[in-house]
Short mmCIF file of C-alpha atoms in Angstrom, two decimals:
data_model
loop_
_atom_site.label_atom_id
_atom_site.label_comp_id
_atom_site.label_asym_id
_atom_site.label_seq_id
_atom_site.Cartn_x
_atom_site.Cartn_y
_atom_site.Cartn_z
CA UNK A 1 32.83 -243.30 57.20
CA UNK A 2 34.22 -245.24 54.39
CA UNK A 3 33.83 -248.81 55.82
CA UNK A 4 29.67 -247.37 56.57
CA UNK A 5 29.75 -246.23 52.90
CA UNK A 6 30.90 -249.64 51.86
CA UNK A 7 28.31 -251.88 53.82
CA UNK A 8 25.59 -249.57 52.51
CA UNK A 9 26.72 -250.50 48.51
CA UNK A 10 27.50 -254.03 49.59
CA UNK A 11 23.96 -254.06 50.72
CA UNK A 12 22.86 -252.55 47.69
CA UNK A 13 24.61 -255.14 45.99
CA UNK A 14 22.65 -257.77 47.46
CA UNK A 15 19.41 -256.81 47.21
CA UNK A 16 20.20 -256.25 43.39
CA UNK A 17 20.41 -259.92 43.46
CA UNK A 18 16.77 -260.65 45.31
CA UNK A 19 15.59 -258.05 42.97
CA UNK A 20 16.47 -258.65 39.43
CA UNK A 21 18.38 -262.73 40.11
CA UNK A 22 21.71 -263.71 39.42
CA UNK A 23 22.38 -264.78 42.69
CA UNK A 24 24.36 -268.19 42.76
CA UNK A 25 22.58 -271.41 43.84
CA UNK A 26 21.91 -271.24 47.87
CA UNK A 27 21.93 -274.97 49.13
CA UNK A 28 18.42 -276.09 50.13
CA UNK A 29 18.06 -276.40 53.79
CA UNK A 30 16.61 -279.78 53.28
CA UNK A 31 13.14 -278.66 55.23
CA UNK A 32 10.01 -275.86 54.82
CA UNK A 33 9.14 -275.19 57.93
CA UNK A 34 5.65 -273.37 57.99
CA UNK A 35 4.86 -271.71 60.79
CA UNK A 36 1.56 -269.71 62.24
CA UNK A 37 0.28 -266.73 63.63
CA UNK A 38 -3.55 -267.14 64.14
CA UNK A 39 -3.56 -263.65 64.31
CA UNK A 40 -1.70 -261.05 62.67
CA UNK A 41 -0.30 -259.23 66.03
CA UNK A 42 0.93 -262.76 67.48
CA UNK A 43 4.70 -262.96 67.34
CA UNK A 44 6.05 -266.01 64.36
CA UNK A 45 8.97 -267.92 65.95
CA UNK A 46 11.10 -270.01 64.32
CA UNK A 47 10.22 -273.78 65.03
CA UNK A 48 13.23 -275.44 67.06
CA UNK A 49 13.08 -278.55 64.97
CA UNK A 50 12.96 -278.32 61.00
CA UNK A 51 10.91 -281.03 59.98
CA UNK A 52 11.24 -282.43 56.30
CA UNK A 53 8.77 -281.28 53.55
CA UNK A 54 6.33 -284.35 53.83
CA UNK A 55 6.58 -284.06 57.53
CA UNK A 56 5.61 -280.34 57.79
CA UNK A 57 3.07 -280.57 55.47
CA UNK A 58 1.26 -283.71 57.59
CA UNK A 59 1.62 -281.85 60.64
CA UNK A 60 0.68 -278.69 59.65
CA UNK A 61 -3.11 -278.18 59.52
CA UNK A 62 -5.22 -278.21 56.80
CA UNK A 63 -7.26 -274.95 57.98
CA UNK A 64 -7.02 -272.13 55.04
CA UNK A 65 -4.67 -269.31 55.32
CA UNK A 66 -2.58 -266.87 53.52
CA UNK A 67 1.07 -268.29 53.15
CA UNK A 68 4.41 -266.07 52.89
CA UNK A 69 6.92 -267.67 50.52
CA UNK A 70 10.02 -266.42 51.57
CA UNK A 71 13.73 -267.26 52.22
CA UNK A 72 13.24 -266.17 55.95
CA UNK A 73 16.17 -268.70 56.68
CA UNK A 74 18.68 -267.60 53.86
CA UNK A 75 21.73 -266.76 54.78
CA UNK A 76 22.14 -264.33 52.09
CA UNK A 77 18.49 -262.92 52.12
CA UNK A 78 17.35 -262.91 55.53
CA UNK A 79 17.36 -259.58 56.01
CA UNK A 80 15.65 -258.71 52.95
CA UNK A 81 13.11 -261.22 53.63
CA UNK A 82 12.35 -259.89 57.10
CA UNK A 83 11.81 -256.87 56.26
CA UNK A 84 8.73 -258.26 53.40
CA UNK A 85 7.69 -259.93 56.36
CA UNK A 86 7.49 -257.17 59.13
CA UNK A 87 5.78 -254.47 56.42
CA UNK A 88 3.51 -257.12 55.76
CA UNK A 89 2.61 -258.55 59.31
CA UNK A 90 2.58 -254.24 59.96
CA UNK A 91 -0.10 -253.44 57.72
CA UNK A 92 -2.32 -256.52 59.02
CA UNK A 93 -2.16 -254.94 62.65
CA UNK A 94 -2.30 -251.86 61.27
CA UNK A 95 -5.59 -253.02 59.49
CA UNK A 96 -6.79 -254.57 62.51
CA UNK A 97 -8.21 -257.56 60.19
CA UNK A 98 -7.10 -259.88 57.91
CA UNK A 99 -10.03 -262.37 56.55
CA UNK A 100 -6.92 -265.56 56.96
CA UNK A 101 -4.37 -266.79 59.65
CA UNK A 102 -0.86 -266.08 58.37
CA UNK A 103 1.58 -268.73 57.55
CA UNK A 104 5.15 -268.03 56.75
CA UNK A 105 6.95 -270.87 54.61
CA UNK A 106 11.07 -270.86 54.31
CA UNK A 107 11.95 -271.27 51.06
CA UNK A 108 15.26 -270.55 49.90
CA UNK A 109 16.17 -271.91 46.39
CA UNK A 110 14.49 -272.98 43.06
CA UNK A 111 13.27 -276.32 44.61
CA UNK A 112 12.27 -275.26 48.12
CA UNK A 113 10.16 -273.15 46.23
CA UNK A 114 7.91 -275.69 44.24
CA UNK A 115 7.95 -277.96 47.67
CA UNK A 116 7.00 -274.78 49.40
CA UNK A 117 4.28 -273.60 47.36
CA UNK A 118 2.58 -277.58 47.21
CA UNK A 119 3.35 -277.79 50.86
CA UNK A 120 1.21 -274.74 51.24
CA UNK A 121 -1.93 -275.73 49.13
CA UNK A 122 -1.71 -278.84 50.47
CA UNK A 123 -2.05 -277.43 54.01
CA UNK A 124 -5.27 -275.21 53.09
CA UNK A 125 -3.97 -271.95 51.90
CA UNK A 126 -6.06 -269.92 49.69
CA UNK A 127 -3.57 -267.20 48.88
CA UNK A 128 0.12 -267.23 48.12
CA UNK A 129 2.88 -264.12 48.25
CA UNK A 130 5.83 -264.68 47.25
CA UNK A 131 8.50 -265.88 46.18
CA UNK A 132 10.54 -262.39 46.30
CA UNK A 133 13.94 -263.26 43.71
CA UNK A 134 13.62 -262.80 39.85
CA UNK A 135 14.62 -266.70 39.55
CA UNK A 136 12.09 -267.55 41.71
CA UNK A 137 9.37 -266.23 39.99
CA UNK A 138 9.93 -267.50 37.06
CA UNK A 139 10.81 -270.98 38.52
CA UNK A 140 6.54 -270.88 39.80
CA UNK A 141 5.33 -269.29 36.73
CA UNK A 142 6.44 -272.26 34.96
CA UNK A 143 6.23 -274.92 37.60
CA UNK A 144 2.23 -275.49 36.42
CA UNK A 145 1.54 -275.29 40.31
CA UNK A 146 -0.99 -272.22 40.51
CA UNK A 147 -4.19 -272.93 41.94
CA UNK A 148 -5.13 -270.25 44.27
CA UNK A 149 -4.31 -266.24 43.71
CA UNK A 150 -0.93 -265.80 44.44
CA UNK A 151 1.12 -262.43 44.24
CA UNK A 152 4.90 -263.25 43.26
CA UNK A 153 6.79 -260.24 44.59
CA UNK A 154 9.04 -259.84 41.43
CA UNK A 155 8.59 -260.43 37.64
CA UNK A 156 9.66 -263.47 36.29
CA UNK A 157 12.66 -263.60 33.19
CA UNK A 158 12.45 -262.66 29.99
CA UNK A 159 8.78 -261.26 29.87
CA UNK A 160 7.14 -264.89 30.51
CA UNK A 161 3.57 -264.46 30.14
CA UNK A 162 1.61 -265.61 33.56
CA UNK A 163 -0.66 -268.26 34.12
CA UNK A 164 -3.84 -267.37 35.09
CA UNK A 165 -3.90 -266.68 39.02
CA UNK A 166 -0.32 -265.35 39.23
CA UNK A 167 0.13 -261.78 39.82
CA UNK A 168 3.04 -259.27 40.40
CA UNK A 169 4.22 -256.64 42.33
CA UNK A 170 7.67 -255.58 42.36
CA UNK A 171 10.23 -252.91 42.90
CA UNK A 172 11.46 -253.32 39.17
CA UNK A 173 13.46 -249.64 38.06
CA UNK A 174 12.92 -250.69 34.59
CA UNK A 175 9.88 -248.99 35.53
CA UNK A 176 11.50 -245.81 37.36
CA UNK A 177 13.34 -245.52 34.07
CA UNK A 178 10.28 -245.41 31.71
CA UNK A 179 8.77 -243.06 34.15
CA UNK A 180 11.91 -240.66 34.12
CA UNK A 181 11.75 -240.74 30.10
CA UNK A 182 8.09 -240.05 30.43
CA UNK A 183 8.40 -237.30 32.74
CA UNK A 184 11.64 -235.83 30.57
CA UNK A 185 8.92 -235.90 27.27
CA UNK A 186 6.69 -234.44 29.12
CA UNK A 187 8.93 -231.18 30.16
CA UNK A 188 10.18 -230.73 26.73
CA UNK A 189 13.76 -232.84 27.00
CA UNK A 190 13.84 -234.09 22.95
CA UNK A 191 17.65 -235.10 22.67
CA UNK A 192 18.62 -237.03 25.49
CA UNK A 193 22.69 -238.05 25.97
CA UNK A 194 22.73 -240.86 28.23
CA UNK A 195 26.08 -242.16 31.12
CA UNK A 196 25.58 -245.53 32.07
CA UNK A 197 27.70 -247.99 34.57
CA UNK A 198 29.19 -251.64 32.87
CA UNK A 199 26.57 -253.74 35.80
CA UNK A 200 23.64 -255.81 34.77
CA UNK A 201 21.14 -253.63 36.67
CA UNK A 202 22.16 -249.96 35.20
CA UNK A 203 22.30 -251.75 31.74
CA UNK A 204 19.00 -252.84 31.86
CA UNK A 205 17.75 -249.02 33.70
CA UNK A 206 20.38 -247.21 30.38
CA UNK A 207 18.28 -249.41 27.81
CA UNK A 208 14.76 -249.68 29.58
CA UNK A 209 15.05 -245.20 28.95
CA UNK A 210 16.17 -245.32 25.55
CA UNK A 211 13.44 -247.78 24.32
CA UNK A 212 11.11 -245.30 26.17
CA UNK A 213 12.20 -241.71 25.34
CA UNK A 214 12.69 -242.92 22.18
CA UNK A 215 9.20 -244.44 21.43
CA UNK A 216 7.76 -241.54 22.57
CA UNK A 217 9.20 -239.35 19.70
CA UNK A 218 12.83 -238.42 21.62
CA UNK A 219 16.53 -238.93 20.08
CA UNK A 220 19.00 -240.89 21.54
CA UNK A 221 22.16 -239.00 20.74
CA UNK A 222 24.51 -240.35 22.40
CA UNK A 223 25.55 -242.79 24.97
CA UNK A 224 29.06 -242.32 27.45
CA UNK A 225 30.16 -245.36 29.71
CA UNK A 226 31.18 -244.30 33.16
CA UNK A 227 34.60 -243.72 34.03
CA UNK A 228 35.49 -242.08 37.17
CA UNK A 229 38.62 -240.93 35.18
CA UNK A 230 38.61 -236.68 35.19
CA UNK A 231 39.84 -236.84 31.20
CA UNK A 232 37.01 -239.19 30.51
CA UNK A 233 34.71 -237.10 32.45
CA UNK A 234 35.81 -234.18 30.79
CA UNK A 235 35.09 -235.62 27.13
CA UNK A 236 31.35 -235.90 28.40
CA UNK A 237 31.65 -232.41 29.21
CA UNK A 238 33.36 -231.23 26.31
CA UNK A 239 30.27 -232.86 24.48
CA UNK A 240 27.93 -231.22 26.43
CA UNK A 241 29.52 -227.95 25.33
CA UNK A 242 28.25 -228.62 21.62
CA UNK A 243 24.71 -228.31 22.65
CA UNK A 244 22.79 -231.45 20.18
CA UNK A 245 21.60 -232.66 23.72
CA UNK A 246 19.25 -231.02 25.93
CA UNK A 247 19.58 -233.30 28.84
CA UNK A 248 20.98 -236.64 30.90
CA UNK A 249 19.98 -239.67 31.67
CA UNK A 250 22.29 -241.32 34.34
CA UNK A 251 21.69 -244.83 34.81
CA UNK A 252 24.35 -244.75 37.99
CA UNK A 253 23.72 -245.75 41.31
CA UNK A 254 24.64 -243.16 43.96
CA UNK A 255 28.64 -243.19 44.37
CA UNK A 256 29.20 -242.85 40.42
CA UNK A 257 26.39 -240.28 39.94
CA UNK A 258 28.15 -237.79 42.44
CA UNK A 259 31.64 -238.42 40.72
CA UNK A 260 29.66 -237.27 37.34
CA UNK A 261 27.58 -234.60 38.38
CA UNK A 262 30.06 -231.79 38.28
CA UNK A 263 30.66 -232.40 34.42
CA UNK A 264 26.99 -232.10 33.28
CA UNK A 265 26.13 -228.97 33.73
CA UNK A 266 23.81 -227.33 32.28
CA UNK A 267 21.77 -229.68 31.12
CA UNK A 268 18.68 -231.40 32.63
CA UNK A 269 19.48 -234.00 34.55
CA UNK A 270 17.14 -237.44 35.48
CA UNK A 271 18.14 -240.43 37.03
CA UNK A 272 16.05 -243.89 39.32
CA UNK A 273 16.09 -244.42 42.61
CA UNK A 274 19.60 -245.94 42.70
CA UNK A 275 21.05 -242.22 43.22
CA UNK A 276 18.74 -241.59 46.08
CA UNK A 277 21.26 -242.77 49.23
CA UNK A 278 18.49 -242.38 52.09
CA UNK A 279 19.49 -240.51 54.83
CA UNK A 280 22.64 -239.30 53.72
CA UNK A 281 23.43 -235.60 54.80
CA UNK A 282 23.37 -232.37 52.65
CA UNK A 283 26.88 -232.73 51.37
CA UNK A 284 24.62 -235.44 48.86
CA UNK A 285 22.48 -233.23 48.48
CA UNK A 286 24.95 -230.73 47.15
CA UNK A 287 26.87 -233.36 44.93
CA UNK A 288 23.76 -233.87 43.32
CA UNK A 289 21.99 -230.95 42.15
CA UNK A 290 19.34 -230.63 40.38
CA UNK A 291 18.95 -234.37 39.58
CA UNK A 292 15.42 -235.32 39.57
CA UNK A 293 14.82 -239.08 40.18
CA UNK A 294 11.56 -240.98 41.06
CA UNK A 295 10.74 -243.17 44.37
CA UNK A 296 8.05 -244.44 46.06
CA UNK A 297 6.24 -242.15 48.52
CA UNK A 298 7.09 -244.43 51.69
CA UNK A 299 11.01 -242.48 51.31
CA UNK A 300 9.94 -239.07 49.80
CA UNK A 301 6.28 -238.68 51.36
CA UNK A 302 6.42 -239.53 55.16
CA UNK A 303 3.80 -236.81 55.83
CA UNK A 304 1.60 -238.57 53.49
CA UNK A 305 -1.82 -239.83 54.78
CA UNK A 306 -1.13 -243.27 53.09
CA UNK A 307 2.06 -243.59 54.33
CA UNK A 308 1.73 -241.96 58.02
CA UNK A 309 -0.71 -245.14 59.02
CA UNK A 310 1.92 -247.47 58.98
CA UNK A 311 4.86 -247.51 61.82
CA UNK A 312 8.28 -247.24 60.63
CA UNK A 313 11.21 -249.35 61.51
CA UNK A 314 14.74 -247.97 61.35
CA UNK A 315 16.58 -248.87 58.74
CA UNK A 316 18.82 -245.69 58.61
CA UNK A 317 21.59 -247.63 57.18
CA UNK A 318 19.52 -249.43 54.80
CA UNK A 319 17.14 -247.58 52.84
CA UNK A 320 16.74 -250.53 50.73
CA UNK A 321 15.30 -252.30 53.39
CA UNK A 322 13.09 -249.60 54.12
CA UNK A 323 11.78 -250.16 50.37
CA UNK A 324 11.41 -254.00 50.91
CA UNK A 325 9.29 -253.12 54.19
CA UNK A 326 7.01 -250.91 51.98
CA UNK A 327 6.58 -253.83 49.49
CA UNK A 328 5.37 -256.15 52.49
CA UNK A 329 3.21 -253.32 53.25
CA UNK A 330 1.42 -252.59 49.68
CA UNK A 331 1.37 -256.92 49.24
CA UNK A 332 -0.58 -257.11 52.23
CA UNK A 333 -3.33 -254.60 51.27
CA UNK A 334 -3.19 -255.69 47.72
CA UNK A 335 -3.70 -259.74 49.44
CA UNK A 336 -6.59 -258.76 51.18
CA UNK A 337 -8.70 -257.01 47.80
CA UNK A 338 -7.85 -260.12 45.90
CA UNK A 339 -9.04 -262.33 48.49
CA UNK A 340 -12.07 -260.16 48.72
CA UNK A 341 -12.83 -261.17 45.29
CA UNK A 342 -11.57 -257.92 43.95
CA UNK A 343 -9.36 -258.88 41.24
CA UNK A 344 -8.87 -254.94 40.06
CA UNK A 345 -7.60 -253.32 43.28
CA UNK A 346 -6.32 -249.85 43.05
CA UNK A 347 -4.30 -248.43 45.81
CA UNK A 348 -2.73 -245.15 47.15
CA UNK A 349 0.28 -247.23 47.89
CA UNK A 350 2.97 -246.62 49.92
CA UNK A 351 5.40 -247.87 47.01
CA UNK A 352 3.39 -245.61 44.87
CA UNK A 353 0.09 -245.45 43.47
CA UNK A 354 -0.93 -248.76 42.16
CA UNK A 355 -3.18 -250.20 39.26
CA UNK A 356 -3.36 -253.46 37.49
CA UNK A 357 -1.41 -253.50 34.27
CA UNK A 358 -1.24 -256.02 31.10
CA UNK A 359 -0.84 -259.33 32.06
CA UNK A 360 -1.55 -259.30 35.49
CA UNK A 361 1.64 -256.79 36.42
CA UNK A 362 0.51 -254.84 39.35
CA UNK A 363 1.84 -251.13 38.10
CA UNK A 364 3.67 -248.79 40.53
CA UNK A 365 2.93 -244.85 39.99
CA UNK A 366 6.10 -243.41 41.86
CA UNK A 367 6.97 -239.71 42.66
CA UNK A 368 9.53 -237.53 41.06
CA UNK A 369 12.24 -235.47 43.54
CA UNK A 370 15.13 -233.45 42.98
CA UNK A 371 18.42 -232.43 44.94
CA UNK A 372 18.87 -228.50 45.47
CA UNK A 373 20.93 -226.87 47.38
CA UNK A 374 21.29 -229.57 49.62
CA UNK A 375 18.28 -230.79 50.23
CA UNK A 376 15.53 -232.79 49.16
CA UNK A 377 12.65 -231.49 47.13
CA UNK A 378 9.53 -233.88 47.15
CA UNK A 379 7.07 -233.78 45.28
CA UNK A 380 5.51 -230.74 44.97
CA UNK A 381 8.24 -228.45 45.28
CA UNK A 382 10.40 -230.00 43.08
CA UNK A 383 9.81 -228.61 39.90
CA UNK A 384 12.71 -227.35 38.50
#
């Protein structure tokens, strides 16, 4: 049980890096080998021989087509990538159309990803997705290379503004985080103590609420670092007892939110998808009552219209995979309006309902759930 527990967080742990970067330099593999599928149900295999840049791109032909940016070959992020691939390649059977051939291109680092993206105009395609990291994002945005709509599956560093033609959909939980402060507003929460984890992701979910719940017209009144320490846990509680705060924010992923739990009752409790472990049991469920969270209806909706469409894959050790094959899912449908000329698309997702925000940011509408009494309340019966 532990060593299953472990893989799962380890797992986590790496798509943190695809998601939000930080991951260290991955050696180029020297080559970007595109490869077809004339239609969307046809198997992609791996070529035998990876040719160099200048020889793919000469051999490959110049016929237009939708190309897949992603690190299919990484040894870090194969999986991840994969899984973009298959939700993507899903929905296009599912669909039963696509108006382009699909190309996938293997690109694993900062400079297989320029190659990559010239390699694919140069071959005729007149829509991009991808690249799926943080770094690699921003490394197109400012590469001067966008020439053809192209839907980067993650938001590039430090709010860089896009260049015209670049659009994004992501799984940021920035966003869960503004969405939990919004929905805590909304119910009444106006002084909000907050427990956040020392790791670059639940830093940026602790301060993406606060700048939220605060512009909204809440009060920040205090902030506790995690410590799975009982004393230190028991100081949060003993603060609790005062009453200035009328709820918590817990930007903790799933193993340190059901160490906390016990010590913040009674207040209101909201949290982001990191506490929601997937298919985990009851016994989670009990750990964490009452903690309402938000994520996307593809993990909290399967009787959804929207989401019952697509097949599933199983990813029951994984549920962050399960996410990434969603994403492949929504970029596909979102691929075809834009190559229809529809530059506004807005979907009933299975990532969530989506609209086109500022600056070309594709906008993720996700659902709130809760924990009670072991199980899982979503959405409609989960109001508290």
């Amino acid at each position: 049980m532990h060593c299953g527990t472990c893989h799962r967080w380890f797992f986590a742990g790496l798509l943190t890096i695809v998601l939000y970067g930080g991951a260290p330099a991955i050696a180029s593999e020297a080559a970007i080998p595109a490869v077809s599928s004339p239609y969307t149900g046809a198997a992609i295999e791996q070529p035998a021989r990876a040719a160099l840049p200048e020889d793919a791109a000469a051999a490959a032909p110049s016929d237009p087509h939708i190309a897949l940016l992603l690190p299919v070959n990484s040894n870090a992020f194969a999986q991840h990538a994969e899984a973009v691939k298959s939700g993507f390649l899903t929905a296009a059977r599912t669909h039963g159309r696509t108006l382009l051939p699909i190309r996938v291109y293997a690109v694993n680092d900062d400079q297989d990803i320029v190659a990559g993206y010239r390699q694919a105009l140069a071959a005729g395609a007149r829509l991009v997705v991808g690249p799926l990291t943080r770094n690699g994002v921003t490394t197109l945005a400012t590469s001067g290379l966008i020439a053809v709509p192209t839907l980067a599956l993650n938001v590039p560093e430090g709010g860089l503004r896009l260049p015209a033609n670049l659009y994004t959909l992501s799984l940021q939980v920035e966003a869960e985080a503004l969405q939990a402060a919004q929905l805590a507003y909304k119910e009444g929460r106006l002084n909000a103590f907050t427990v956040y984890a020392d790791t670059p992701i639940l830093r940026r979910i602790h301060q993406a609420f606060i700048d939220e719940f605060t512009r909204l017209g809440g009060k920040h009144v205090a902030e506790y670092a995690y410590t799975p320490d009982p004393a230190g846990l028991g100081r949060i509680k003993q603060a609790i007892a005062l009453g200035v705060a009328d709820m918590v924010f817990l930007a903790l992923d799933f193993p340190r939110a059901r160490v906390a739990r016990p010590y913040l009752d009674p207040l209101a409790l909201y949290a982001t998808s990191q506490v929601h472990p997937g298919n985990a049991g009851a016994l989670a469920g009990f750990d964490l009552a009452e903690v309402r969270f938000f994520d996307m209806p593809w993990l909290l909706q399967p009787d959804h219209p929207a989401v019952m469409v697509y097949p599933r894959q199983d990813y029951r050790d994984a549920p962050d995979l399960d996410r990434l094959y969603a994403l492949g899912i929504d970029a596909f449908r979102i691929a075809q309006d834009l190559l229809d000329g529809n530059f506004d698309p807005k979907l009933d997702g299975v990532t969530g309902r989506i609209t086109l925000g500022r600056d070309q940011h594709f906008v993720r509408e996700l659902v709130s759930a809760r924990f009670s009494e072991g199980r899982l309340l979503a959405p409609a019966d989960n109001t508290p």
